[in-house]
Amino acid sequence: MSVSLLEIKDLTVGFPAEQGILKAVDRVSLKMEEGKTFCLVGESGSGKSVTSLSIMRLIDYDGGDILSGEIFFHGEDLVQKSQEEMIKLRGYKLAMIFQEPMSALNPVFTVGDQIAEAVMLHQKKGKKEAWQDAIEMLRLVGIPAPEVRARQYPHELSGGMCQRVVIAMALVCKPEVLIADEPTTALDVTVQAQILDLLRQLKAELNMAILLITHDMGVAAEVADQIAVMYAGVIVEEGTVEQVFSHPCHPYTLGLLKSIPGYESERGKDLYAIPGNIPSLAQLPQGCRFHPRCVPAREKCRLEEPVPHDLGSGHVVKCWLSEGAERAEKRSPDLPADMNQGEVNGGKEVRTL
Amino acid sequence: MREYFLRRLLQSVLVLFLVSLVTFALIHSAPGGPVRIYLTPGLSQEAAKVQAHNLGLDQPIPIQYVRWLGDLLQGNFGYTFKNHIPVGKILWPTVGNTLILMGVAWFLSLVIAIPWGIYNSTREYGLSDQSAAVISYLGFAMPTFWFGILLQELFSLKLNWLPLSDMYTMGQARNILNLLPHLVLPVTVLTLGFLAAYVKYSRSSMLEVLFQDYIRTARAKGMPERRVVFRHALRNALIPIITVLGLDLPILVGGAALTESVFNWPGMGRLFVEMAMAREYSVLMAITLLTAVIVILGNLLADILYAVVDPRVQLAGRGGRAA
Amino acid sequence: MSGIPIGESPLSGNSLPGGNPGPEPAPRVMSLGGMAWRRFLRNPFAVAGLVVLLFFVIVALFARFIAPFDPARIDLLTSNLPFGSGAHILGTDELGRDIFSRLLYSSQVSLLVGFSVAFVSVFIGTLIGAVSGYFGGFVDTFFMRMVDVLNSVPLLFLNILMLAIFGSSFVLLICILALTSWMGVARLVRGTFLQLRETEYVEAAKALGTSDWRIITYHMIRNATAPIIVNATLMIGGAILSEAALSFLGLGIQPPQTSWGQMLSNAQAYMLTDPLQAVYPGLCILVVVLAVNFIGDGIQSAIDPRRKVRRPRRRWGH
Ligand SMILES: Nc1ncnc2c1ncn2[C@@H]1O[C@H](COP(=O)(O)OP(=O)(O)O)[C@@H](O)[C@H]1O
Ligand code: SF4
Ligand SMILES: [Mg+2]
């Protein structure tokens, strides 16, 4: 295993509220490697955005506090850095793009201005040179006639075009890590595929690591090298795309997989949906946070929080069912029949979606 | 851009036309009506009839309206009832005096309020923010003329620091040194009134913007906070402020009437009040229309500024967003 | 209070009976109103405002019994008495009228003007807004141009002009103030109507053959009720200030009736001899208007708590 570029250790992030401090992210750890795509998957509200904003230390501006944990980037702990120090990293070595491309761009400045701004600031280039870089970058993200587009305002561009601009803005300084928080959620399906393709291609060209955040397992299957599944602030399962898709061990992961259209072999069946809703942070269930929604939940699940189990070669699961299971391939005998039905062949089939 | 502006101009002309219609109708419903305005007082009944005929006052009301409008456009506002003085002669000097007073107060309040509101938006519920909230509450609930009287009692009568009223001290040269001390109290009163509203606007408008996605984008790009606030946020925050400033103009002009009355400032507002007591309708009509023109011009100016600050406006005129 | 569907947000479609023109189920509305009421009670400023307003209402109602003197009684022998002159607690004015008694009686005028103007202009505004929003087209254009006209003339000037033309009387004053302050409510109601016009339940009500008037009253107005109440509360303060201003200028309340604004204009003339005379009426106006505004804000945040949700606390670099 190569040295990780970005490593999060036991990150806990809270928001002060009337009920006390609500932990939106609870002891999350993950490792990102150079040139690889790491996918963070989970339903809306599971803490993915809070995790990513914490890495950028932008969570400070949303009223969140990093309560404990470390975020190592090139061996330096970002949690200990001041905002002044973070400013030098943000948009330069660490870049981030957001869900809503239209609202992510400032309506009163031209697209070119907004891209060039980062170049002028971080690389200390003059305006002319920065604009050249901006136009170059617009070309790289596949915007036709970039010289013309650069002089336009965001409202003059389509949603897909805006997201390309946002990507160009994030990548113009050639960052080492790109955090993409649901970059395709707000876009049409066809545009979605184009943007994912673009990210894949740019990753190779710029040799950066990508932290891709999505609630869509299908998207994760398409681009991820490594996957972490997040639920109510904790990572419940983690592994390579192969491990998680071929041998999902956490009931939540399984539920997410089953809700991908075409995942189950029988067509025409209603799309599966995990029963219930994600709990609010103020009323987190005791024991395993997933137990109210979990079909095979046992007595122990209600009382004790499961501890992480390494099923071998980095496939880690936080579920009591996996206790004692040595190998990822081995199914827990307790998994009920209905959860085992249908050969799990996710990985490859999903890719052909 | 040009189409947008032309459309707004057309709308303004329409509104102005309607204002003139309403004013005309109001005056015509007054006891005595227009005859009182235009006829030389003290004429015999016969002579009055002749003059009314000559002036067209015996013609149908719509025709009278058209003629009145025509006169207005030529700058003829009619004559006062009492001494038969041309209205323009007493009106025009007051306009400048009002503009001086309002201009200074408005400028001061904006210069204080906008930076203060911005500062408060970045430090919500801090000491400065709380004080601004107190000022806002007081400014909205306090009768401005009462505040003026209190200031007069304290600074003019008790401490004897500043002149009690008027624009210039009688018998002295009418220069800026004479003017300035007279300006202090009325400007203070007006500034506090405007400040109350503007700090609130600027704070809430800035807060609204600071929570927008593009602000987070700017921070994610590594922009220093100063640049985030003053470059990325401010320009967007100005958009609603400009609109509100335009909409508030009538309140601004109306407020002058009270302050001018308290401080005996020879402006349009005080003239309006005096002429109302004397039932000099021709002057009242002229001032009403003039203020409407000022307000509408101000709104037009706000529209232009708006279009300068917000690139999206230019397309709105052409109907919708380009793909 | 519990009968008013205060807790409804203007657009919460699910609280509306789909296609059923009958009255809404009461219990739910009541519980929401009750919740809003409880939230209101938890707001110290709003409660203080309510207490102060109630105090002034009681004073106004019982002025006749509380006031030690007839406010209009002129007694030149005891004129211009200073603060604390025996029975004349706050002294007397230049005509020997008891200032304290005049203050008490003036509260009647202020409150009556405030509440009546708010009531009448809400009535006018709701009517115009509802008709504009519901029928649209020419009717809408007509009323909206009217709003434009009223918004491009200083309303104080317009009030003065109308008072000059039609003369000053108490009822006229209220009418004139109401006629020039309905625009906010009209805009609000119209906006709600425009949004609601296309929604399913109105379509359904129409399909069921419910008359236009019934649709307006039963379905739409109740959806705009909450913001109207807030607007009306704030209008009370505005009307009190307007009355004071007009009376101060000599165009509002005329003697022998008395009002705080009129007392102020009197006091200004005698500020050299008795500066305190100007303090009391202004203070009364300030306190009443503050109280009403606090109540308005309190209602606002009680019926729409989402708006009051404290935004996240933010740190600015460190
Ligand atoms: N600024 C904030 N203040 C308070 N709570 C927040 C804030 N941002 C997020 N949260 C809470 O943190 C939890 C996780 O949110 P988020 O990370 O946005 O979820 P995801 O991105 O996975 O959809 C949610 O319960 C949300 O309510
Ligand atoms: S620990 Fe229990 S409740 Fe939690 S996911 Fe596993 S089986 Fe379900
Ligand atoms: Mg998110």
GROMACS .gro file of C-alpha atoms and ligand atoms in nm, chain A residues 250-252 288-292 294-298 300-302 304 306 318-321, ligand 2:
model
   30
  250HIS     CA    1  -2.346  -0.435   0.600
  251PRO     CA    2  -2.726  -0.452   0.571
  252TYR     CA    3  -2.727  -0.081   0.488
  288CYS     CA    4  -2.624   0.042   1.623
  289ARG     CA    5  -2.760   0.359   1.458
  290PHE     CA    6  -2.910   0.155   1.181
  291HIS     CA    7  -3.105  -0.089   1.395
  292PRO     CA    8  -3.454   0.067   1.363
  294CYS     CA    9  -3.236  -0.302   0.983
  295VAL     CA   10  -3.416  -0.625   0.895
  296PRO     CA   11  -3.172  -0.872   1.057
  297ALA     CA   12  -3.118  -0.659   1.368
  298ARG     CA   13  -3.073  -0.852   1.690
  300LYS     CA   14  -2.736  -0.683   2.084
  301CYS     CA   15  -2.776  -0.425   1.808
  302ARG     CA   16  -3.014  -0.225   2.022
  304GLU     CA   17  -2.422  -0.192   2.189
  306PRO     CA   18  -2.089  -0.239   1.673
  318LYS     CA   19  -1.926  -0.206   1.139
  319CYS     CA   20  -2.201  -0.457   1.207
  320TRP     CA   21  -2.254  -0.722   1.471
  321LEU     CA   22  -2.345  -0.974   1.202
  996SF4     S1   23  -2.527  -0.410   1.389
  996SF4    FE1   24  -2.728  -0.499   1.393
  996SF4     S2   25  -2.863  -0.333   1.351
  996SF4    FE2   26  -2.664  -0.265   1.296
  996SF4     S3   27  -2.654  -0.311   1.086
  996SF4    FE3   28  -2.566  -0.484   1.186
  996SF4     S4   29  -2.738  -0.621   1.212
  996SF4    FE4   30  -2.825  -0.425   1.158
   0.00000   0.00000   0.00000
